[in-house]
mmCIF file of C-alpha atoms and ligand atoms in Angstrom:
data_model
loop_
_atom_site.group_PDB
_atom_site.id
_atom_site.type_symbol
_atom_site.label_atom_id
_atom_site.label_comp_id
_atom_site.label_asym_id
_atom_site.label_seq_id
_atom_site.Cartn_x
_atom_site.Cartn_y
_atom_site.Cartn_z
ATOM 1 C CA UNK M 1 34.653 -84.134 134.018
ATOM 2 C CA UNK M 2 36.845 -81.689 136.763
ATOM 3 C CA UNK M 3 39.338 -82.804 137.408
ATOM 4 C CA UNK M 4 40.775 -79.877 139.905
ATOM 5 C CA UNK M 5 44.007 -80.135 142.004
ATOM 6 C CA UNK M 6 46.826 -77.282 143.385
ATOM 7 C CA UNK M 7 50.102 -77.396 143.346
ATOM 8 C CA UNK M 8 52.350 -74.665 144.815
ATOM 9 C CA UNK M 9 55.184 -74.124 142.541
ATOM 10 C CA UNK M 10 58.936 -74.246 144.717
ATOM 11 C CA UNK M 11 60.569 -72.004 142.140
ATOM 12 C CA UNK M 12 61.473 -68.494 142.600
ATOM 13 C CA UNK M 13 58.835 -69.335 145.070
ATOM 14 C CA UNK M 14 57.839 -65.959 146.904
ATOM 15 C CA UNK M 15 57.285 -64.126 144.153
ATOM 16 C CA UNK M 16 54.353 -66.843 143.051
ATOM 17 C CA UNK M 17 52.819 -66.804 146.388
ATOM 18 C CA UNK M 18 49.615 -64.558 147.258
ATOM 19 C CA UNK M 19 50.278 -61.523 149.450
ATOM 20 C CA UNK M 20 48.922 -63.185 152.673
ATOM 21 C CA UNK M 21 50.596 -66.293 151.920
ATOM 22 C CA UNK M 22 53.695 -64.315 151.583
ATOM 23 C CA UNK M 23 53.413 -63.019 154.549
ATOM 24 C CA UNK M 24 52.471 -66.371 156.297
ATOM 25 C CA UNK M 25 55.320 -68.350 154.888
ATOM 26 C CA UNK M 26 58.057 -65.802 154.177
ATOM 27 C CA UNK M 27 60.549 -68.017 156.354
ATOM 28 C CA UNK M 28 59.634 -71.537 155.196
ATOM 29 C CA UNK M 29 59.942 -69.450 151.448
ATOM 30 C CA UNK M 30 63.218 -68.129 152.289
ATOM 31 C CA UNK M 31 64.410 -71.933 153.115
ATOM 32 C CA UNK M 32 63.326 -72.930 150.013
ATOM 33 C CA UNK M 33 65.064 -70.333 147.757
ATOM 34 C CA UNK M 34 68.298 -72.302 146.245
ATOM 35 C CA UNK M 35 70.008 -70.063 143.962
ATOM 36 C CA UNK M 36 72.778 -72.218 141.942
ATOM 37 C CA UNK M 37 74.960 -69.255 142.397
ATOM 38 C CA UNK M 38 75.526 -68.786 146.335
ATOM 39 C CA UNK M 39 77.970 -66.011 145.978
ATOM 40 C CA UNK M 40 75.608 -63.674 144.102
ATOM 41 C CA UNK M 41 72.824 -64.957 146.335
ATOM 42 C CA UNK M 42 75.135 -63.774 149.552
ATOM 43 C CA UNK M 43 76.404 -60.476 147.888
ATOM 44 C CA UNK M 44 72.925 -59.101 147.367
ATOM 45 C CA UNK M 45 70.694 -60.572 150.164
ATOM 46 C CA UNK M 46 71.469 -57.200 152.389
ATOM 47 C CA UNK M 47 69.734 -55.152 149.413
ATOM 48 C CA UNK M 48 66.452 -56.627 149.764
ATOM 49 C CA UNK M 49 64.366 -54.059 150.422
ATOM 50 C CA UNK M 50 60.807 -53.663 151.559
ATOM 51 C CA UNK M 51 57.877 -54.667 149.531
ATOM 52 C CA UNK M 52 56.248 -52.016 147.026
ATOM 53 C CA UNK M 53 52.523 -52.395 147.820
ATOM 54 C CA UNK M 54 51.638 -50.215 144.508
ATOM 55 C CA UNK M 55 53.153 -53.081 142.424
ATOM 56 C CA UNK M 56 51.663 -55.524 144.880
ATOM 57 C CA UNK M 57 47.884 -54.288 143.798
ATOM 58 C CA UNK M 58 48.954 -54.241 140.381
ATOM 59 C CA UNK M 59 51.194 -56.895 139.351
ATOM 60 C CA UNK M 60 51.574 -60.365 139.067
ATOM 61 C CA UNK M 61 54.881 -60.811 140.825
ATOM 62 C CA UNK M 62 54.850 -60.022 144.557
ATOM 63 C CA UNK M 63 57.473 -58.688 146.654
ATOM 64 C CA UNK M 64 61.050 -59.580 147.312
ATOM 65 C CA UNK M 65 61.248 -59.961 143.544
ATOM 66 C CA UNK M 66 64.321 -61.129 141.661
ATOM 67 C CA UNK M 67 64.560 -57.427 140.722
ATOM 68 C CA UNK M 68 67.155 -56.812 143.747
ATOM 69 C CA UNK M 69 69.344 -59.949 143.123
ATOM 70 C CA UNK M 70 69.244 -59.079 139.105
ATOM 71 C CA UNK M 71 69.114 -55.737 139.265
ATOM 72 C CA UNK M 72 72.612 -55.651 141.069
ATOM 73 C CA UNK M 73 74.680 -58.743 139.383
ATOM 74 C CA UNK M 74 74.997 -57.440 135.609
ATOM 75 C CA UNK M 75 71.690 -58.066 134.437
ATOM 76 C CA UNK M 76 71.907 -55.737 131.416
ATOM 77 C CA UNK M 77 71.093 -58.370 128.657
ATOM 78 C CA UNK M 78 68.418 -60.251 127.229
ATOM 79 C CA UNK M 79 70.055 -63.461 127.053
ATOM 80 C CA UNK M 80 71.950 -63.232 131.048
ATOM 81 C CA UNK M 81 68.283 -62.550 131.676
ATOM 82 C CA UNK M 82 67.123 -66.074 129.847
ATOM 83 C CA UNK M 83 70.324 -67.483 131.229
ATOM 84 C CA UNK M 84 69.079 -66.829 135.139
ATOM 85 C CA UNK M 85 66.026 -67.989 134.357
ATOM 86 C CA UNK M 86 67.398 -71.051 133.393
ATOM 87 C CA UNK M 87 69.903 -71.173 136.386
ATOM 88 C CA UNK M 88 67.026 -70.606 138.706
ATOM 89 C CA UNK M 89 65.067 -73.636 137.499
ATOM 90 C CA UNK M 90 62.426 -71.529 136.047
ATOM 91 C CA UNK M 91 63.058 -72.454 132.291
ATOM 92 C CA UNK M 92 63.612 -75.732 131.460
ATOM 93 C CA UNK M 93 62.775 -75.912 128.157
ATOM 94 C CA UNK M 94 65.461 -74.999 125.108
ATOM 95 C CA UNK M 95 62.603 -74.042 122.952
ATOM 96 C CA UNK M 96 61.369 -71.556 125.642
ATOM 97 C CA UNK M 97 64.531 -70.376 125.956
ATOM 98 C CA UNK M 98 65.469 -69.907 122.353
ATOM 99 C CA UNK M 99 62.337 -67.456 121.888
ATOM 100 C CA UNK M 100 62.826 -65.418 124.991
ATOM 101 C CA UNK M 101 66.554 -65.126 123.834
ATOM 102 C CA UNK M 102 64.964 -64.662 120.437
ATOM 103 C CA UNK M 103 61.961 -61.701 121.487
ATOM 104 C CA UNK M 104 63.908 -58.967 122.863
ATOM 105 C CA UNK M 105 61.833 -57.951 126.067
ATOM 106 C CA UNK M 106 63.657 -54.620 126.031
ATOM 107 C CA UNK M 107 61.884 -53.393 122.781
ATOM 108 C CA UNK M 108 58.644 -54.072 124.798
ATOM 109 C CA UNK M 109 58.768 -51.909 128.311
ATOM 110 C CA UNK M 110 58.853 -48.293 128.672
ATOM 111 C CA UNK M 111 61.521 -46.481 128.279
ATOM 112 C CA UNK M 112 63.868 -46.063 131.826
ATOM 113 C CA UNK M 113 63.189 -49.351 132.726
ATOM 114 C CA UNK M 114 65.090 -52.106 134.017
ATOM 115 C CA UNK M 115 64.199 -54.261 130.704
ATOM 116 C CA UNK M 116 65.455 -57.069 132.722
ATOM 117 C CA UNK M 117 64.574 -57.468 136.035
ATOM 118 C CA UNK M 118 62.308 -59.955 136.590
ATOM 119 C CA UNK M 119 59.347 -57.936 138.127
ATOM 120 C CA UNK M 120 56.822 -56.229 136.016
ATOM 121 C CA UNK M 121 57.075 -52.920 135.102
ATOM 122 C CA UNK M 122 54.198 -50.387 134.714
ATOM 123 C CA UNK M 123 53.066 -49.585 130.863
ATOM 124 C CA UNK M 124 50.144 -46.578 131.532
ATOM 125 C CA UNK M 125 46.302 -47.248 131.808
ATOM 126 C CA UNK M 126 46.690 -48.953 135.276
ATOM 127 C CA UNK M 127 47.908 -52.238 133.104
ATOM 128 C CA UNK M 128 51.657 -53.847 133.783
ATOM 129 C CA UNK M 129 53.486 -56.042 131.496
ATOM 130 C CA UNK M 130 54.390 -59.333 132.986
ATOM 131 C CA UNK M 131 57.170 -60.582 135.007
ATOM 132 C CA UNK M 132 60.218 -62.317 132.474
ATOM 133 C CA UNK M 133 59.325 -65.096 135.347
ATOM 134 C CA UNK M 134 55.754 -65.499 134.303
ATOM 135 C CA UNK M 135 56.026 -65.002 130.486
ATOM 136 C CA UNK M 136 58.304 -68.171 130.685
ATOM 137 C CA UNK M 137 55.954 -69.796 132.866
ATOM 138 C CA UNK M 138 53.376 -69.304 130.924
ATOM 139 C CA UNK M 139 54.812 -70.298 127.467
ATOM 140 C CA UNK M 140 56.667 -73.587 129.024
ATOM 141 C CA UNK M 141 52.951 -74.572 130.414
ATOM 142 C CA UNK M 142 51.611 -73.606 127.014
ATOM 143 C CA UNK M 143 54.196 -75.171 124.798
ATOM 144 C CA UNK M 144 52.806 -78.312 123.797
ATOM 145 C CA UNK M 145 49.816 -76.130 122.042
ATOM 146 C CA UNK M 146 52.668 -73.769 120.275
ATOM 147 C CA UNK M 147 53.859 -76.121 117.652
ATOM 148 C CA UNK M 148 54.325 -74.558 114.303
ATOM 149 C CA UNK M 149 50.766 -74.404 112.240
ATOM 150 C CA UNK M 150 48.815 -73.993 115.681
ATOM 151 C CA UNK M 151 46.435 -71.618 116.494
ATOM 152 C CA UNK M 152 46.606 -68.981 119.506
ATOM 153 C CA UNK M 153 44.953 -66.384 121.374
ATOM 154 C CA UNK M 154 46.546 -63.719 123.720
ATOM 155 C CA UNK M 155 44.077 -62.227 125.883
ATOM 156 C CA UNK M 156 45.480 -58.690 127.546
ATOM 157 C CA UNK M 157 47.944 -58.946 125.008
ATOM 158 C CA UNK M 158 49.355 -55.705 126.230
ATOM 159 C CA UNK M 159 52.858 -54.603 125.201
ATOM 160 C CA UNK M 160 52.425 -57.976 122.699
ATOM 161 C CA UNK M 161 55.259 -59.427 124.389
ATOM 162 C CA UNK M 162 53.545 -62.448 124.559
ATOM 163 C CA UNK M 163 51.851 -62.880 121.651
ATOM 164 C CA UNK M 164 54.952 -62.095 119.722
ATOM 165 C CA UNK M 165 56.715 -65.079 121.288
ATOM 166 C CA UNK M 166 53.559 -67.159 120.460
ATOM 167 C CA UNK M 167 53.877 -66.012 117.197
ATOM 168 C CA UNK M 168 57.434 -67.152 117.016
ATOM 169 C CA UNK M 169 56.754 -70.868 118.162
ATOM 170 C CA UNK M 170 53.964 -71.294 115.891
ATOM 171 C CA UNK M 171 55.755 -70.154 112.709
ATOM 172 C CA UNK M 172 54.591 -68.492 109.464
ATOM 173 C CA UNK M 173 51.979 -71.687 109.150
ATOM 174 C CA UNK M 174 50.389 -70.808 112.454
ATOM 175 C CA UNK M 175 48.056 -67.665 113.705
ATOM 176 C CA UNK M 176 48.940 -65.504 116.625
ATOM 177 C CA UNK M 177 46.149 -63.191 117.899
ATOM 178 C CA UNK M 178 46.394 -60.934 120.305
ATOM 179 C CA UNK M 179 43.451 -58.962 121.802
ATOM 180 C CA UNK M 180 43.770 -55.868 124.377
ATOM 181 C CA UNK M 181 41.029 -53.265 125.196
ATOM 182 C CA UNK M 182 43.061 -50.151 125.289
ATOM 183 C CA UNK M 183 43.611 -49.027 121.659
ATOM 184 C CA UNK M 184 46.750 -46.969 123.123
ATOM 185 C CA UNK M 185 48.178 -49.853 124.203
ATOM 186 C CA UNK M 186 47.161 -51.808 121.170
ATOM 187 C CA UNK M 187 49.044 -49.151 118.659
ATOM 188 C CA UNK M 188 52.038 -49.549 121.077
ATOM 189 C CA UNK M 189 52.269 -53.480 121.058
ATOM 190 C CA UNK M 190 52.554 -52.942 116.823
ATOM 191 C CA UNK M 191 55.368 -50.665 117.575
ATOM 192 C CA UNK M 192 56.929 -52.599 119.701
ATOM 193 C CA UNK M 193 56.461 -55.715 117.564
ATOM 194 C CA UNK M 194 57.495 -54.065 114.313
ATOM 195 C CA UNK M 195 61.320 -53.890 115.894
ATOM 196 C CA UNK M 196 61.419 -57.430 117.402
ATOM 197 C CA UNK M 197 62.364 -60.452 115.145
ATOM 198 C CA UNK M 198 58.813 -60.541 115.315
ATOM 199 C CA UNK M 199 57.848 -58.328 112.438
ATOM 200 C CA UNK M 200 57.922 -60.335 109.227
ATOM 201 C CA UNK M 201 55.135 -62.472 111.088
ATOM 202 C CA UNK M 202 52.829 -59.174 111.616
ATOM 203 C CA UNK M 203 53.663 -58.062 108.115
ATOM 204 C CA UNK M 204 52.511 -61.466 106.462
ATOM 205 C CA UNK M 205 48.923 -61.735 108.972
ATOM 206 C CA UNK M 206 50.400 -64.600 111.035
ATOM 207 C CA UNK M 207 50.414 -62.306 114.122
ATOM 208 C CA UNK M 208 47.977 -59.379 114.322
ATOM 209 C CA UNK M 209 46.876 -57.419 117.243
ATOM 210 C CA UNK M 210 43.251 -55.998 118.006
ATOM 211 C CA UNK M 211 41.182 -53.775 119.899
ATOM 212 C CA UNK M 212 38.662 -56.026 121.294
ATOM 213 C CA UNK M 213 37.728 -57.234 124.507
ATOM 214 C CA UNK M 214 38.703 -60.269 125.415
ATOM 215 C CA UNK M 215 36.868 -61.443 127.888
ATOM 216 C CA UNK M 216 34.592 -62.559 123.904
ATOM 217 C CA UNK M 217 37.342 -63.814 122.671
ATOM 218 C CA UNK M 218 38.068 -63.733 119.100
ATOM 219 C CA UNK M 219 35.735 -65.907 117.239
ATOM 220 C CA UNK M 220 37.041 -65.067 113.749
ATOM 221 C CA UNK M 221 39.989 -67.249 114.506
ATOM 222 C CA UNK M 222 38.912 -69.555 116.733
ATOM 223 C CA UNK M 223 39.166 -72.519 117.616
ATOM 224 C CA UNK M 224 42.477 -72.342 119.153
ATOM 225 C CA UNK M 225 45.020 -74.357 120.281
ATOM 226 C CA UNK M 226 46.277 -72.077 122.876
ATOM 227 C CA UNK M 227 44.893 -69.614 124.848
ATOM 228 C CA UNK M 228 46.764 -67.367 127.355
ATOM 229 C CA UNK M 229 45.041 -64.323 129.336
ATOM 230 C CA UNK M 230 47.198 -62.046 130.386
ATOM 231 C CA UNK M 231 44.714 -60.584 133.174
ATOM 232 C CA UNK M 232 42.852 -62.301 136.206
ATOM 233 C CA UNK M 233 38.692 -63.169 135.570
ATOM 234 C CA UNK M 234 36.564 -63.385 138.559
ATOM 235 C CA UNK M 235 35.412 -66.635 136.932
ATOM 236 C CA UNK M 236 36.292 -68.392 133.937
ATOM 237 C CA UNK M 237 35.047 -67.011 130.750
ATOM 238 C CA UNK M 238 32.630 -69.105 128.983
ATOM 239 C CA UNK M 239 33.424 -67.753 125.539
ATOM 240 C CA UNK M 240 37.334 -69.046 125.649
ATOM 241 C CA UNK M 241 36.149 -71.961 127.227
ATOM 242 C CA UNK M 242 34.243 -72.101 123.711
ATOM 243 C CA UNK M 243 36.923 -71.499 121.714
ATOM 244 C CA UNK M 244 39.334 -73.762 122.844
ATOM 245 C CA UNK M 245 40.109 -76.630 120.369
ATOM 246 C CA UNK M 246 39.340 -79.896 121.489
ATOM 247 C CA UNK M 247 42.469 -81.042 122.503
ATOM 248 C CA UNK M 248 43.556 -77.272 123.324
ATOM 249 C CA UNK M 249 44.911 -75.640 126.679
ATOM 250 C CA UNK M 250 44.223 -72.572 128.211
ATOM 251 C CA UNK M 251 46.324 -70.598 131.182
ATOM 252 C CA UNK M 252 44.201 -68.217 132.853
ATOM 253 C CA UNK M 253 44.364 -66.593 136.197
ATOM 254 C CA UNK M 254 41.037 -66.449 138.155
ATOM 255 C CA UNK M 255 40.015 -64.954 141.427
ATOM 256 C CA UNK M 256 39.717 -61.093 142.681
ATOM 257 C CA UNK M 257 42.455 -60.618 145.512
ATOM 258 C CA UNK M 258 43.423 -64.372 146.103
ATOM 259 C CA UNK M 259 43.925 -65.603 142.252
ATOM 260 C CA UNK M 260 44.713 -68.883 141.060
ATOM 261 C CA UNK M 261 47.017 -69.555 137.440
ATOM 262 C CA UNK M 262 44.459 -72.089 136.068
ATOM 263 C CA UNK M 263 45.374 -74.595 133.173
ATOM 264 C CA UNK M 264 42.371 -75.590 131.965
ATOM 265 C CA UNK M 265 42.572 -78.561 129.157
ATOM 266 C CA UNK M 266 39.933 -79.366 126.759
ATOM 267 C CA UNK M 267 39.721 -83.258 126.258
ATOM 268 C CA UNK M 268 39.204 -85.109 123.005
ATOM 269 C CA UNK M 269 35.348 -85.338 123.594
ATOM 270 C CA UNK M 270 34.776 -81.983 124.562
ATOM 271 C CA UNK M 271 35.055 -82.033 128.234
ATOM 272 C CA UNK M 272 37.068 -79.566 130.581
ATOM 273 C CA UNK M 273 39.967 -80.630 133.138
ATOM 274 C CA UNK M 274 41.338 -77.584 135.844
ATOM 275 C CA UNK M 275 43.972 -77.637 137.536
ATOM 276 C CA UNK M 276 45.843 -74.977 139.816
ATOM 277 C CA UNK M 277 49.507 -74.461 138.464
ATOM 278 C CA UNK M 278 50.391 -71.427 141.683
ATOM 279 C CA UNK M 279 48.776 -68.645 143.192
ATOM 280 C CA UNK M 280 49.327 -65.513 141.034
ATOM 281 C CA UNK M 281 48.881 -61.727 141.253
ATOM 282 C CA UNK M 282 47.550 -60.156 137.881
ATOM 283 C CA UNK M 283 45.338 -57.017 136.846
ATOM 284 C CA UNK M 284 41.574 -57.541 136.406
ATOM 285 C CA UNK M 285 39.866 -58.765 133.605
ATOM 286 C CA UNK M 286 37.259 -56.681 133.425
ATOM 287 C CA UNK M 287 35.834 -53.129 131.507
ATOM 288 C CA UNK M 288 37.748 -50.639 129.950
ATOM 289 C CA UNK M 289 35.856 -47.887 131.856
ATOM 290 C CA UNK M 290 36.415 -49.770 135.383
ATOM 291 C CA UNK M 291 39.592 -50.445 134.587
ATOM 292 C CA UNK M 292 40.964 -46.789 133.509
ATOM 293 C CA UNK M 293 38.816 -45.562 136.885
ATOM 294 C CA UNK M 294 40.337 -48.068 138.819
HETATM 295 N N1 LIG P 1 50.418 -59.930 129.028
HETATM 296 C C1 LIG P 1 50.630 -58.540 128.740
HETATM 297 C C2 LIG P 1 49.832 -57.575 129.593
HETATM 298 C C3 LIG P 1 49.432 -58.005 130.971
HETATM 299 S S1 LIG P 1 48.523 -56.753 131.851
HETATM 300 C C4 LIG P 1 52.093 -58.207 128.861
HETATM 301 O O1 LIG P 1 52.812 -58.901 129.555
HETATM 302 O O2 LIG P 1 52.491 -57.211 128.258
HETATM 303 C C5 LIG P 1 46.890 -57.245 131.423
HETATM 304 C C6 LIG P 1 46.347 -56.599 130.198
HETATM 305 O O3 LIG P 1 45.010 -57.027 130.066
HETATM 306 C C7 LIG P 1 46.318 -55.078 130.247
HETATM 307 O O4 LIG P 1 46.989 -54.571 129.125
HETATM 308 C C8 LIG P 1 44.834 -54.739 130.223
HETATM 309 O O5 LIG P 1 44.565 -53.540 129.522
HETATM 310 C C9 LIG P 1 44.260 -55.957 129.529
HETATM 311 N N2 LIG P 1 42.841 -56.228 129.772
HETATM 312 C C10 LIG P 1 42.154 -56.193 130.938
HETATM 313 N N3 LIG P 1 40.849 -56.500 130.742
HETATM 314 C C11 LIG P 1 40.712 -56.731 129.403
HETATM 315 C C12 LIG P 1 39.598 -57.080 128.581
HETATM 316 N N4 LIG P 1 38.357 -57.241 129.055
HETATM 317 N N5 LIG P 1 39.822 -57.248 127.260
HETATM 318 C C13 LIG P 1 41.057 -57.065 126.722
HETATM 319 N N6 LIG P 1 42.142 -56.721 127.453
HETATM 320 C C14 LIG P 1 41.978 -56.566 128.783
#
């Protein structure tokens, strides 16, 4: 059975709202921004600046980002980073928290980056890893299906940001796959992963990282308890759908320009519940070719 109903999220609100939306509701979005720290909320509101349209058609976090409220107030560490998060109502949970703190996010952008701001940040091949807002997003709607000895499946893994948090919730019992298309970017996430607290998970198999793409899945593993993909499908993917446990959850995003972050849930008996957690902006799931042309 469907069962499919939206909910706008209120949290760091404008950045989770689709570009026309944005522009529709920038006020009423504006009203609803309540920062638990006034002073640096009043300090930096003259820096906002204009939107960057690149990041806009590339990204899932739209303008007015966190970026110039962080960016200005100290945000030089991991944990303030995990600590604003949690001030701005975006992470609630402790266990969420405790990874993020855990999976240094610096080791995972390019170098010259603002590790910390909370906007993504280009990594090469017309791919971007993630907003710190939407990783915890993500693993917070996901973290039922992360206990340790669970099974689950990064698609898009990226810089392996993700995946190595995954990794870290389900333990040394559990499997963490993560699958990206680009072998450059595949190498890279190892890298990246073999300096984060990560690495005695990739070195004993519970993590691993592939060239693959994703939009198949990977059935060597599968079933899984979680699956997250990291880049929007035009429609949902039959093969994940497949390889979701019974019982398992999957956050996807799915449209072309307007996209929805879907959590789908497989039931017990093997039927599929979708709902519509915000509207999101992410890269395309789609072809290696189309998307290094794009
Ligand atoms: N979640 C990751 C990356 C997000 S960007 C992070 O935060 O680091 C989306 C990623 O999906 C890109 O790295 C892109 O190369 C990848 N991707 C797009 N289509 C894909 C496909 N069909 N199979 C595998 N990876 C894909």
């Amino acid at each position: 059975m469907m069962n499919l109903s939206s909910t706008m999220k209120a949290y760091g609100c404008r950045y989770c709202v689709s570009p026309l939306k944005q522009l529709l509701h920038t006020t009423n979005h504006h009203l609803r921004f309540r920062p638990r720290s006034p002073s640096l909320f009043s300090s930096s509101f003259n820096n906002l600046k204009l939107p960057n349209f690149n990041l806009l058609l590339t990204s899932n976090s739209l303008f007015f980002t966190m970026e110039h409220l962080w960016g200005r107030s100290g945000m030089n560490t991991n944990k303030k980073m995990v600590e604003h998060l949690q001030q701005y109502g975006v992470i609630s949970s402790e266990k969420v928290a405790r990874v993020m703190e855990t999976i240094d996010r610096a080791l995972f952008v390019p170098d010259r980056t603002p590790a910390y701001a909370d906007c993504p940040q280009e990594i090469g091949y017309n791919a971007t890893i993630s907003a710190p807002h939407m990783h915890a997003t993500c693993l917070q709607l996901l973290e039922e299906k992360l206990q340790p000895g669970m099974h689950a499946l990064d698609v898009g893994s990226g810089t392996g940001y993700l995946t190595a948090c995954f990794a870290m919730m389900v333990g040394p019992q559990g499997r963490a796959i993560g699958v990206e298309h680009i072998p450059e970017l595949v190498a890279s996430s190892i890298n990246n992963i073999e300096k984060s607290a990560a690495a005695p998970l990739l070195k004993k198999g519970s993590l691993s990282m592939h060239v693959g793409d994703g939009r198949e899945g990977w059935p060597e593993c599968a079933p899984y308890d979680a699956i997250h993909v990291g880049a929007a499908a035009p429609e949902m993917p039959q093969a994940l759908l497949d390889q979701l446990k019974p019982g398992g959850r999957m956050v996807i995003p799915v449209g072309n320009i307007f996209q929805d972050l879907k959590v789908v849930d497989k039931n017990p008996d093997g039927s599929i519940s979708i709902r519509s957690e915000s509207s999101v902006r992410y890269v395309p799931l789609t072809s290696r070719d189309a998307q290094l042309q794009s």
